[in-house]
PDB file of C-alpha atoms in Angstrom:
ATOM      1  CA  UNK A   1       0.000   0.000   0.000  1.00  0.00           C
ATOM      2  CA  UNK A   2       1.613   3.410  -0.644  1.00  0.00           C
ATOM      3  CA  UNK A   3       0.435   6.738  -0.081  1.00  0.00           C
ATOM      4  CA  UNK A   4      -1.805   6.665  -3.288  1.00  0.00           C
ATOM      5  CA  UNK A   5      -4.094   5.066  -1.409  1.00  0.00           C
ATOM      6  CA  UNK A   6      -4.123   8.440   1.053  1.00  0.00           C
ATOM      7  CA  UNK A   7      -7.034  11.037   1.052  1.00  0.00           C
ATOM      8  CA  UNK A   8      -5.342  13.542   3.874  1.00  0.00           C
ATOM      9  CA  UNK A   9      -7.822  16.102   5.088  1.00  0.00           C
ATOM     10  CA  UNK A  10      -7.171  18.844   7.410  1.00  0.00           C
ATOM     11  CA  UNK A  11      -9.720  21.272   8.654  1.00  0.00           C
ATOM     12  CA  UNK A  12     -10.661  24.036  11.803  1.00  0.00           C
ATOM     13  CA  UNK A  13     -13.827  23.037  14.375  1.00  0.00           C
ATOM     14  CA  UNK A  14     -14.916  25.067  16.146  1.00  0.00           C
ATOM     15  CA  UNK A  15     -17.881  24.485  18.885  1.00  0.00           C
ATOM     16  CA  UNK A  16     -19.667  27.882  18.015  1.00  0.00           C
ATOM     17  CA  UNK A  17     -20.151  26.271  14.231  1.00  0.00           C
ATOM     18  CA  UNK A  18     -21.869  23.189  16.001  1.00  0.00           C
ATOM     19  CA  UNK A  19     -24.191  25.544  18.214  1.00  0.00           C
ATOM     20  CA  UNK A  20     -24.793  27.330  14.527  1.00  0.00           C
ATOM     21  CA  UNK A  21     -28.006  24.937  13.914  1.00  0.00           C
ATOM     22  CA  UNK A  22     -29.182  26.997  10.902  1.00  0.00           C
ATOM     23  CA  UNK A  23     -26.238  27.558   9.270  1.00  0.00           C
ATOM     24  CA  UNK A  24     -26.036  31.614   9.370  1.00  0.00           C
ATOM     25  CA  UNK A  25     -22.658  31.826   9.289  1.00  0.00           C
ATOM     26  CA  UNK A  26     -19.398  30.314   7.873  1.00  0.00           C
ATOM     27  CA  UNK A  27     -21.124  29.501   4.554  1.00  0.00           C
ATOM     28  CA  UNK A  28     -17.971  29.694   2.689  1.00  0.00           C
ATOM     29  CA  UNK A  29     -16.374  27.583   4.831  1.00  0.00           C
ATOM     30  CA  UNK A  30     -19.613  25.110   5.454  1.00  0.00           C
ATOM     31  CA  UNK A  31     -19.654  25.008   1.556  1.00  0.00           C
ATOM     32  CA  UNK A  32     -15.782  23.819   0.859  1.00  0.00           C
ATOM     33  CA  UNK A  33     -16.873  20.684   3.363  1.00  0.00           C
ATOM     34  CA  UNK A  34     -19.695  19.878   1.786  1.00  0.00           C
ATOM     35  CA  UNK A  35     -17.066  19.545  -1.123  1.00  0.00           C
ATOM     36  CA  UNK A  36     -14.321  17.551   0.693  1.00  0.00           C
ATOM     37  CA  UNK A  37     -17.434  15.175   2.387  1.00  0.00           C
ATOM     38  CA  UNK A  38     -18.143  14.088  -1.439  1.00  0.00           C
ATOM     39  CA  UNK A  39     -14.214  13.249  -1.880  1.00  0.00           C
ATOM     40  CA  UNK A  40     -14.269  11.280   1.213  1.00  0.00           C
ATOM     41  CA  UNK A  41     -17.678   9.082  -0.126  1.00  0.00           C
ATOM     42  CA  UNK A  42     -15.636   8.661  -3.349  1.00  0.00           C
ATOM     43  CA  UNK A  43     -12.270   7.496  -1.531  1.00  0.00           C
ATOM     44  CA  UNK A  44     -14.413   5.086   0.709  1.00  0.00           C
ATOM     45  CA  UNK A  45     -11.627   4.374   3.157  1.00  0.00           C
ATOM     46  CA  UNK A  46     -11.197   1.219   5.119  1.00  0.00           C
ATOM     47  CA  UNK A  47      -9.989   3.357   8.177  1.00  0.00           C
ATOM     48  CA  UNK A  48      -9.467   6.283   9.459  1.00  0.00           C
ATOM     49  CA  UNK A  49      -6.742   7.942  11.331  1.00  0.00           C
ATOM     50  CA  UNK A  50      -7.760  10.606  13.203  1.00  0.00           C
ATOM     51  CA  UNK A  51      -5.177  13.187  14.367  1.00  0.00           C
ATOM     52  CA  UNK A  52      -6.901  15.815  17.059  1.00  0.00           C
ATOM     53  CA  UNK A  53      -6.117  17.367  20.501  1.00  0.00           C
ATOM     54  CA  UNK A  54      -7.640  18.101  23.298  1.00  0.00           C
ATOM     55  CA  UNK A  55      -9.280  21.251  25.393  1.00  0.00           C
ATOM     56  CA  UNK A  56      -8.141  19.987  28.824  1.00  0.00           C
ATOM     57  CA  UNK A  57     -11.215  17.628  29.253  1.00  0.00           C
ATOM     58  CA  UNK A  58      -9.735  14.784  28.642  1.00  0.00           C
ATOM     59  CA  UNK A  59      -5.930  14.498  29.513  1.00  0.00           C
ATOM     60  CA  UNK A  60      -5.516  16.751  32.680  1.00  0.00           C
ATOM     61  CA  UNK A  61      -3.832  15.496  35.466  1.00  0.00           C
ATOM     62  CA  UNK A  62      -1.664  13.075  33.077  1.00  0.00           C
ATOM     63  CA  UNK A  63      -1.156  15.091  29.656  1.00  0.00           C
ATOM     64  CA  UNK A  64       0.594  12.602  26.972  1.00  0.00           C
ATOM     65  CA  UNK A  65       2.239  14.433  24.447  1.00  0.00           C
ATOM     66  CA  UNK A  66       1.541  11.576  21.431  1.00  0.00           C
ATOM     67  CA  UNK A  67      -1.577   9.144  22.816  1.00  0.00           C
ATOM     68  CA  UNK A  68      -3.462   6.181  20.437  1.00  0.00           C
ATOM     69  CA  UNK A  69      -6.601   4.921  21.831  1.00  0.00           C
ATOM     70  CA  UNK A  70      -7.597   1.249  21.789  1.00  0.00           C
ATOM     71  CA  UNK A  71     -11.132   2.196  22.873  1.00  0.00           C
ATOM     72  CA  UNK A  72     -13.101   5.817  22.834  1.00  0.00           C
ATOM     73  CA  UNK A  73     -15.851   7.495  22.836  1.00  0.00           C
ATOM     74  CA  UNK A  74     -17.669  10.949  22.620  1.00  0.00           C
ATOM     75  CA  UNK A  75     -18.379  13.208  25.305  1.00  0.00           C
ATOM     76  CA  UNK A  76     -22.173  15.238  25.004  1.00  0.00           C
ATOM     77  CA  UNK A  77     -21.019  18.905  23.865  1.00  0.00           C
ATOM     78  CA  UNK A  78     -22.555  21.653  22.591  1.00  0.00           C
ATOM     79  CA  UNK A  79     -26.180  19.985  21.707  1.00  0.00           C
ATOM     80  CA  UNK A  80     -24.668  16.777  20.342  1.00  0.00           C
ATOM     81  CA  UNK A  81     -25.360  13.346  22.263  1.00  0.00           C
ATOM     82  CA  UNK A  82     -22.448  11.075  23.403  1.00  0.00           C
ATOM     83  CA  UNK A  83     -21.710   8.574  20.968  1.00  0.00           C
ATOM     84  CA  UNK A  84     -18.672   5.851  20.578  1.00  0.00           C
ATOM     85  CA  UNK A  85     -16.206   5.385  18.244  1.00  0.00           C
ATOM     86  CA  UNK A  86     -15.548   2.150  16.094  1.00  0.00           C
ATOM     87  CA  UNK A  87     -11.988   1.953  17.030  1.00  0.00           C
ATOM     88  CA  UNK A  88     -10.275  -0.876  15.316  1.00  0.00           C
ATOM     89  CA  UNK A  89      -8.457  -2.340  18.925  1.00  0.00           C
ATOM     90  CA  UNK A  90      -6.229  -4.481  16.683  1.00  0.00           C
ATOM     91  CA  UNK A  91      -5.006  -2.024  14.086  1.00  0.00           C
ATOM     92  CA  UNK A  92      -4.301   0.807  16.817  1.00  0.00           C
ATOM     93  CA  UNK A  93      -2.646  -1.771  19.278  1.00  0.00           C
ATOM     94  CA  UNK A  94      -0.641  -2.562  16.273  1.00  0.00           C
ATOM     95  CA  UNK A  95       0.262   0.710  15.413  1.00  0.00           C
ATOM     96  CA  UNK A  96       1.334   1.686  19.139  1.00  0.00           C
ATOM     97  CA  UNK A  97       3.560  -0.883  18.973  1.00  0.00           C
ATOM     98  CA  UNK A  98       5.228  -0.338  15.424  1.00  0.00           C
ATOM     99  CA  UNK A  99       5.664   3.981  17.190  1.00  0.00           C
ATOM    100  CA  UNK A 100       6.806   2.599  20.312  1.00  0.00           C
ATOM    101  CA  UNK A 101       8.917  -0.191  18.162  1.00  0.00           C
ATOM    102  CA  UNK A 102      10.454   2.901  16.330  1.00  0.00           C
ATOM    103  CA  UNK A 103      11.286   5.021  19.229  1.00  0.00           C
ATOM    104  CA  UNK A 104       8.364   6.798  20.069  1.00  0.00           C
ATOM    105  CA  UNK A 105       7.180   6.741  23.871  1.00  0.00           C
ATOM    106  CA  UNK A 106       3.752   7.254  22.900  1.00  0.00           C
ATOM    107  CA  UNK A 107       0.679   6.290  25.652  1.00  0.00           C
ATOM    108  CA  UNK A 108      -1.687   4.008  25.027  1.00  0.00           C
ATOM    109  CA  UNK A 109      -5.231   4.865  26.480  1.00  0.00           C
ATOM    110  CA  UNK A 110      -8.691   2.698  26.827  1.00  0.00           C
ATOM    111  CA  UNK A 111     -12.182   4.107  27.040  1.00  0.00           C
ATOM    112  CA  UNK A 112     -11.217   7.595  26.691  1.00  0.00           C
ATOM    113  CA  UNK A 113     -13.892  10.333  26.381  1.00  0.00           C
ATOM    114  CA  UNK A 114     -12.934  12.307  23.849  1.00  0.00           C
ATOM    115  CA  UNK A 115     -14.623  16.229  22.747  1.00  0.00           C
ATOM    116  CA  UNK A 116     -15.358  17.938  19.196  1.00  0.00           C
ATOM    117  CA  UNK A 117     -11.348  17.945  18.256  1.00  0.00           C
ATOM    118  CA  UNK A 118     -12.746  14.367  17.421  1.00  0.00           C
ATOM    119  CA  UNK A 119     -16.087  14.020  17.153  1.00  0.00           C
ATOM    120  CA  UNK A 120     -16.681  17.477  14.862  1.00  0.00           C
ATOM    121  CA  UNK A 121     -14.787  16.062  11.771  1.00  0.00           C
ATOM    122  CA  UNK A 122     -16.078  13.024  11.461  1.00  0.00           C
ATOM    123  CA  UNK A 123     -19.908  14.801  11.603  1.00  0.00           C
ATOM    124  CA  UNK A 124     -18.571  17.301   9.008  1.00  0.00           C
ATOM    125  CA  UNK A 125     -16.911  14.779   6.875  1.00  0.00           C
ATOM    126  CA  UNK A 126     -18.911  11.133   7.402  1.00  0.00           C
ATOM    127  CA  UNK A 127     -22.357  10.365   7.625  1.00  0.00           C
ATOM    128  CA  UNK A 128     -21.549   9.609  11.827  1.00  0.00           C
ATOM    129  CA  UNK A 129     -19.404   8.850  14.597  1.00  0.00           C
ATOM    130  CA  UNK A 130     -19.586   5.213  13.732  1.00  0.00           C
ATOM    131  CA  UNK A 131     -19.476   4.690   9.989  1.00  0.00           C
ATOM    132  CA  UNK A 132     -16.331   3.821   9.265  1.00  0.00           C
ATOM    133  CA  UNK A 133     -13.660   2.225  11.872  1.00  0.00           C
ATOM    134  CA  UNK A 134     -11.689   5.234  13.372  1.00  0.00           C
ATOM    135  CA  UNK A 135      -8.057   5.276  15.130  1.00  0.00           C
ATOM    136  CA  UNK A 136      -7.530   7.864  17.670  1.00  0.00           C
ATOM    137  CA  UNK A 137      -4.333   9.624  17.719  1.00  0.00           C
ATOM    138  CA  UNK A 138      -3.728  12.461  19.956  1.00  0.00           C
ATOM    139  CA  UNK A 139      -1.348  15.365  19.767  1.00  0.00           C
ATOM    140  CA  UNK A 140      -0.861  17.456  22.716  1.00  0.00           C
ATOM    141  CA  UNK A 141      -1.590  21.117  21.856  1.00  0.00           C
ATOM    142  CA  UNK A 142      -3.018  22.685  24.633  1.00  0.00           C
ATOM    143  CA  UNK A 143      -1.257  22.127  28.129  1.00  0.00           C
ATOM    144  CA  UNK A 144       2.335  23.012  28.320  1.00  0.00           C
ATOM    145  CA  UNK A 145       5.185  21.779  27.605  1.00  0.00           C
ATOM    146  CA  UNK A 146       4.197  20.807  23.794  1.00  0.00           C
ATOM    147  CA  UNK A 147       5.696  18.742  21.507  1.00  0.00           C
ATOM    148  CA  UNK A 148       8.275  20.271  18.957  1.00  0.00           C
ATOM    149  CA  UNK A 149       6.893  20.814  15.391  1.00  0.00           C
ATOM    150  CA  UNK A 150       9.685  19.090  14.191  1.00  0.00           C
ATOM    151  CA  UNK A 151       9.096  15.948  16.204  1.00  0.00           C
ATOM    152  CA  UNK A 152       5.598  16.295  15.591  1.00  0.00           C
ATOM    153  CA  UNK A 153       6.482  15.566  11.715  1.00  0.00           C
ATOM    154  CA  UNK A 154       8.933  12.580  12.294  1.00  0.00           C
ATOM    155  CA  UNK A 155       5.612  11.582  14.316  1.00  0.00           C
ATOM    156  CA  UNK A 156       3.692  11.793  11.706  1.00  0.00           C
ATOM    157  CA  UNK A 157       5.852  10.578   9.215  1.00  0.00           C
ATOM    158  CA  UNK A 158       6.398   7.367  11.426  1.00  0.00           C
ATOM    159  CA  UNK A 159       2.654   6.769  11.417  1.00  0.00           C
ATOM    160  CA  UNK A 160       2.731   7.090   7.576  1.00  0.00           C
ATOM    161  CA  UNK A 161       5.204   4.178   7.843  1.00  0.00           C
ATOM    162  CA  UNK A 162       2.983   2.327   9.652  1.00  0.00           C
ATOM    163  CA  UNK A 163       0.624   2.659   7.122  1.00  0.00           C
ATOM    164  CA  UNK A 164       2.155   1.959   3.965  1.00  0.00           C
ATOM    165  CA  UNK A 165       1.875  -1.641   5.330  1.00  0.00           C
ATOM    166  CA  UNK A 166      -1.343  -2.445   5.992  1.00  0.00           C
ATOM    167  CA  UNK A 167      -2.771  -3.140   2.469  1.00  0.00           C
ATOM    168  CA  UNK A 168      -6.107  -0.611   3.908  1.00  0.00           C
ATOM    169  CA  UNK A 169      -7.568   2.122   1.940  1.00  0.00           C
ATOM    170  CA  UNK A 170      -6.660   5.569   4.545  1.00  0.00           C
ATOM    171  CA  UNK A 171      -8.614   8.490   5.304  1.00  0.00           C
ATOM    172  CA  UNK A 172      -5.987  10.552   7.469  1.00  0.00           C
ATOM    173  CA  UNK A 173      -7.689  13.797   9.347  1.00  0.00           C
ATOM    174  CA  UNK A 174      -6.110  16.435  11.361  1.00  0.00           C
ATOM    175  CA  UNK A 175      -7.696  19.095  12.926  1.00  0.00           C
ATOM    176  CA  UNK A 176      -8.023  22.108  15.179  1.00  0.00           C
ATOM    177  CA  UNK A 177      -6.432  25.566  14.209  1.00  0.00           C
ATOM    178  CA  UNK A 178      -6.216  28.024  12.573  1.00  0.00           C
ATOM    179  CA  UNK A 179      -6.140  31.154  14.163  1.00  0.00           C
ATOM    180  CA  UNK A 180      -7.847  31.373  17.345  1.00  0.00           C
ATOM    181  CA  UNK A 181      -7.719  31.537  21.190  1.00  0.00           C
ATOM    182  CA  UNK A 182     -10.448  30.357  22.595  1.00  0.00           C
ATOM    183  CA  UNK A 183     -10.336  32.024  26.622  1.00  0.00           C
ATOM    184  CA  UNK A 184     -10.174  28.914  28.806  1.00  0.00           C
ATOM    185  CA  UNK A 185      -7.097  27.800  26.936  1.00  0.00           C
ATOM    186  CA  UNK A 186      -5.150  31.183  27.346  1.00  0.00           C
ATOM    187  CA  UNK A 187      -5.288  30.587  31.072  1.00  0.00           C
ATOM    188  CA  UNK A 188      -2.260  28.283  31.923  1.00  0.00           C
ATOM    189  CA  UNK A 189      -4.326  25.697  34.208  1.00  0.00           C
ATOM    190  CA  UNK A 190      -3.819  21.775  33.695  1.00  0.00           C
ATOM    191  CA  UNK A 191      -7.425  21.309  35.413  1.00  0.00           C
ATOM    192  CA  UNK A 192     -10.792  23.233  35.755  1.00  0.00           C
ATOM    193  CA  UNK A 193     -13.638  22.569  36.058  1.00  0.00           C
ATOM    194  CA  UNK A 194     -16.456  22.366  33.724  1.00  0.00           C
ATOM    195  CA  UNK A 195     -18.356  25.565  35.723  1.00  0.00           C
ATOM    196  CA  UNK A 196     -15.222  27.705  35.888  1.00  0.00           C
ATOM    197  CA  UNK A 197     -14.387  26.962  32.233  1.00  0.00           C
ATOM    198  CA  UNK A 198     -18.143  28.390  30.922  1.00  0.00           C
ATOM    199  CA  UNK A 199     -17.290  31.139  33.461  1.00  0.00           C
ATOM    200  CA  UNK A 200     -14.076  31.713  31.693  1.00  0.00           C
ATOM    201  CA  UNK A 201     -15.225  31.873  27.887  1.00  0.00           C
ATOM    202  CA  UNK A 202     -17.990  33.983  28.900  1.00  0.00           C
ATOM    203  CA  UNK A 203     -16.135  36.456  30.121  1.00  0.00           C
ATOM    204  CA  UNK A 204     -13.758  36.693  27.401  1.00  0.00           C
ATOM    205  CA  UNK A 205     -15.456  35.531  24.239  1.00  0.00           C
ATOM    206  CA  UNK A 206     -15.861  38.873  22.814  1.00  0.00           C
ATOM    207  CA  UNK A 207     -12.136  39.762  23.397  1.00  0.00           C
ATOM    208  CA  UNK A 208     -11.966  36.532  21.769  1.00  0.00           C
ATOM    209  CA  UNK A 209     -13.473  37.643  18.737  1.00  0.00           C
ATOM    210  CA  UNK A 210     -11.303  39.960  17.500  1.00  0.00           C
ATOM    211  CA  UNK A 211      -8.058  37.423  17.609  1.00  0.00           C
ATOM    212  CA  UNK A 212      -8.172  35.929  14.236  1.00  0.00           C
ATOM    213  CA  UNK A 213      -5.222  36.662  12.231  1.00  0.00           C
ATOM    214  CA  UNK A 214      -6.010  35.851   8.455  1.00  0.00           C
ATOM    215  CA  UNK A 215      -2.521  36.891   7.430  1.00  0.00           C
ATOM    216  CA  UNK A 216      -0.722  34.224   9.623  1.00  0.00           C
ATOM    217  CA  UNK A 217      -3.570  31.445   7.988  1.00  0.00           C
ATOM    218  CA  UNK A 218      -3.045  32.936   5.266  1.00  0.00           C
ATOM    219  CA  UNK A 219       0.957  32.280   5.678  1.00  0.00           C
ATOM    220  CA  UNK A 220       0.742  28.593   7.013  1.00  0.00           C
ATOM    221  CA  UNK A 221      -1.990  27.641   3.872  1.00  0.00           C
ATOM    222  CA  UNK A 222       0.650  29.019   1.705  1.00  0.00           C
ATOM    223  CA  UNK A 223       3.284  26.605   3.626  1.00  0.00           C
ATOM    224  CA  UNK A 224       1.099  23.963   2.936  1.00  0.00           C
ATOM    225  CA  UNK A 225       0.060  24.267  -0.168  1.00  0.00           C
ATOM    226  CA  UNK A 226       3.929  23.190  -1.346  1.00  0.00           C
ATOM    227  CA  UNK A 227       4.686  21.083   1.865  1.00  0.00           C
ATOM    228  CA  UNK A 228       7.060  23.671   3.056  1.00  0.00           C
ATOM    229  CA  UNK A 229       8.058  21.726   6.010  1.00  0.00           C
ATOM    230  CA  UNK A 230      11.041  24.584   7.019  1.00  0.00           C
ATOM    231  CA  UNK A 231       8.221  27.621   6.698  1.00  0.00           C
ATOM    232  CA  UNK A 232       5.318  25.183   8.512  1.00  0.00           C
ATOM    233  CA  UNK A 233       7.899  24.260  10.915  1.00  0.00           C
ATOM    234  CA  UNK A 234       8.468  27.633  11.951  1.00  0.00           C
ATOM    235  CA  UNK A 235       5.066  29.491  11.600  1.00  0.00           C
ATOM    236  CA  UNK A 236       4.194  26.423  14.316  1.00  0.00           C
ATOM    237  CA  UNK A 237       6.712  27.211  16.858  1.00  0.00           C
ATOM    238  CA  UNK A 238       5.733  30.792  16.955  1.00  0.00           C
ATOM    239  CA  UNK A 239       1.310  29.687  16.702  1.00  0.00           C
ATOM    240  CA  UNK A 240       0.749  30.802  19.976  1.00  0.00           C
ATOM    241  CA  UNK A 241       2.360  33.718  20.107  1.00  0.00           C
ATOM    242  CA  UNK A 242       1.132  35.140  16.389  1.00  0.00           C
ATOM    243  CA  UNK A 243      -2.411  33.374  16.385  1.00  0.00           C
ATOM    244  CA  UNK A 244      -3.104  32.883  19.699  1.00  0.00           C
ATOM    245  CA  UNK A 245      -3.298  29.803  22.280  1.00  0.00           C
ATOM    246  CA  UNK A 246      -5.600  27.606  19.646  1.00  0.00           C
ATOM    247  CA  UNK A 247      -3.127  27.679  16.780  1.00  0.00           C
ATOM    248  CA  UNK A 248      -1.537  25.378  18.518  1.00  0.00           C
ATOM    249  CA  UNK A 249      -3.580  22.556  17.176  1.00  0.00           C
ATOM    250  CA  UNK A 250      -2.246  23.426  13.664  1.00  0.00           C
ATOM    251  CA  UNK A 251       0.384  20.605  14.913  1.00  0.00           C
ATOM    252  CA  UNK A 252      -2.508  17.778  13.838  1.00  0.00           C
ATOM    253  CA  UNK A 253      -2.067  19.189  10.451  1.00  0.00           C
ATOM    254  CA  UNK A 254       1.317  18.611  10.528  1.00  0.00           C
ATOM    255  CA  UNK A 255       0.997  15.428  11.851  1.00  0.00           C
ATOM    256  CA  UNK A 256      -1.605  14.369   9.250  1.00  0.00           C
ATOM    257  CA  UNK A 257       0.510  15.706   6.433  1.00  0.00           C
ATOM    258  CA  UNK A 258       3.296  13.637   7.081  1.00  0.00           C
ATOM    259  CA  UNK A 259       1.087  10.809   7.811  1.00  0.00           C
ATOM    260  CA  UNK A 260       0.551  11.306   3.904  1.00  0.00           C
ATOM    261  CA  UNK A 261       3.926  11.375   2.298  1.00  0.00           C
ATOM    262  CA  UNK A 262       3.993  15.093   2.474  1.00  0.00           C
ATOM    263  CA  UNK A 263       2.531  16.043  -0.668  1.00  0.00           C
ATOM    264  CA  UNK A 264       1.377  19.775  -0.978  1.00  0.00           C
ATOM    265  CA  UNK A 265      -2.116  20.587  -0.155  1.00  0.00           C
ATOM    266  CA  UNK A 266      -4.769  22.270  -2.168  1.00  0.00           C
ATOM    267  CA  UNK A 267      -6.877  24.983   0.624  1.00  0.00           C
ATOM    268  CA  UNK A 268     -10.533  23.975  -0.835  1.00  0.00           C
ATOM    269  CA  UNK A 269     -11.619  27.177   1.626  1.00  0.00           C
ATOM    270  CA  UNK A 270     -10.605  29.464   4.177  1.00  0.00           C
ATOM    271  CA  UNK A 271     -13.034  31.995   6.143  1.00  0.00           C
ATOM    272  CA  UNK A 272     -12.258  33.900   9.566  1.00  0.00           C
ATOM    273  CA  UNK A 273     -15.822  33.296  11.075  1.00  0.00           C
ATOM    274  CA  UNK A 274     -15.738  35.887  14.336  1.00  0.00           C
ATOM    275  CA  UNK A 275     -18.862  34.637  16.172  1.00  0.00           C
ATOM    276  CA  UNK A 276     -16.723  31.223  16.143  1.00  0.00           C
ATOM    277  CA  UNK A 277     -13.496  33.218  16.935  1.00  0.00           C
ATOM    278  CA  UNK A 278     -11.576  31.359  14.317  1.00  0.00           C
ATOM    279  CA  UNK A 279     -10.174  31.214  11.020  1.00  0.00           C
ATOM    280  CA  UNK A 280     -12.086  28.216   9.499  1.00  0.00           C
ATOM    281  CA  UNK A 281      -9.902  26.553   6.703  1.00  0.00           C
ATOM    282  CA  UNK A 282     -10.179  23.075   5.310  1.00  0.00           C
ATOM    283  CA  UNK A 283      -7.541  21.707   2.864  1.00  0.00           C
ATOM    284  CA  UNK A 284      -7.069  18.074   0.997  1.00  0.00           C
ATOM    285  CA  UNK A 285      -3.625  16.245  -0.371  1.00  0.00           C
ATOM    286  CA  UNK A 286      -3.293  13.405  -2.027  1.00  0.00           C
ATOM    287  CA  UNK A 287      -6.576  13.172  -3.861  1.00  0.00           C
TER     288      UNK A 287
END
């Protein structure tokens, strides 16, 4: 199997687009999905590998910086029910030991509840949480110290390894990003709780607003639309500081590019969407 058989898809959530029922905003954005769900119903993978963080919900007092779940599910957020995941036990044990085989001290976790990093791209992209068998992989991005972006590529390129031999069909995701920073992760806390945290965004959601930075998106789409590993690697060390505390998540994308033989990326659409105080892009490689 080679990376031919590789549909890489990277792309923002946000939780004010799920509370966004009727669609009012983000249409742009909504739109170049809608076009990247009909590539994934084409590709039909076997699996999927799902590269996502977290918002401090579910890794608190023990924060892994590289995690694969053997067993997951979906926590209720923002009007959506709890769900589980079809996670493929084999195929992810199997690929924690190949990373951990290859020098990688990843974690392994079991019955993990997991939030929208997951659960929002495989609503926006699938028909459900449980249509096609799903590998967790998680990336630290949002409780210091995080992982390197360049050791978040050899990650990602060792996972891509993994892949190229197991004769499956591969729908790799990453997502999170782009600019954004989202109130309760700008506070430097391994552990609130779920009261303090609505307390938290309340307070400075509007402030919040007005932190989208198109021309740094704008930068790192560039970067990625030639697999400019020097110019992504270094528009992701400086993320937080340039786009704020979310931007951090951009390292999925990196991850899931790598996963795919990083080939450049074509941006299907890119929106800053200030009621969901991010700049919402989606982008595709290897179709």
């Amino acid at each position: 199997m080679s990376v031919a058989d590789r549909l890489v898809v990277c792309a923002s959530h946000s939780p004010g687009m799920m509370r966004d029922v009727e669609h009012v905003l983000g249409r742009s954005f909504r739109s170049g999905l809608e076009q990247v769900r009909g590539m994934v119903e084409e590709f039909d993978p076997d699996v999927i590998v799902l590269f996502g963080g977290d918002h401090r919900r579910t890794f608190r007092q023990v924060v892994p910086s590289f995690a694969v779940a053997l067993s997951a599910g979906i926590m209720a957020e923002a009007g959506r029910e709890a769900g589980e995941l079809r996670v493929p036990a084999d195929r992810a044990r199997a690929l924690a030991d190949h990373l951990l085989g290859s020098g990688f001290d990843i974690t392994v976790c079991r019955d993990i509840e997991l939030d929208h990093a997951f659960a929002q791209p495989l609503h926006d992209l699938t028909a459900g949480l449980g249509v096609y068998p799903v590998i967790p992989v998680a990336i630290n991005c949002a409780t210091a110290p995080l992982p390197r972006p360049e050791r978040v590529l050899e990650f990602g390129a060792e996972v891509g390894r993994f892949l190229d031999g197991i004769g499956d069909r591969v729908l790799v995701i990453g997502t999170g990003g782009l600019s954004h920073s989202p109130p309760s992760l700008e506070v430097d806390t391994h552990d609130m709780s779920d009261a303090e945290r609505a307390r938290i965004i309340a307070a400075g959601y509007a402030a919040a607003e007005q932190k989208i930075k198109p021309e740094w998106d704008k930068a790192f789409l560039d970067a990625l639309s030639s697999w400019d590993a020097t110019s992504l690697t270094e528009l992701a060390t400086v993320a937080h500081e340039q786009a704020g505390a979310g931007a951090n998540e951009v390292r999925t994308w990196l991850a899931a590019g790598a996963a795919g033989g990083g080939k450049p990326f074509e941006c299907i659409a890119y929106e800053p969407v200030q009621k969901w105080i991010t700049g919402m892009g989606v982008a595709v490689s290897g179709r």
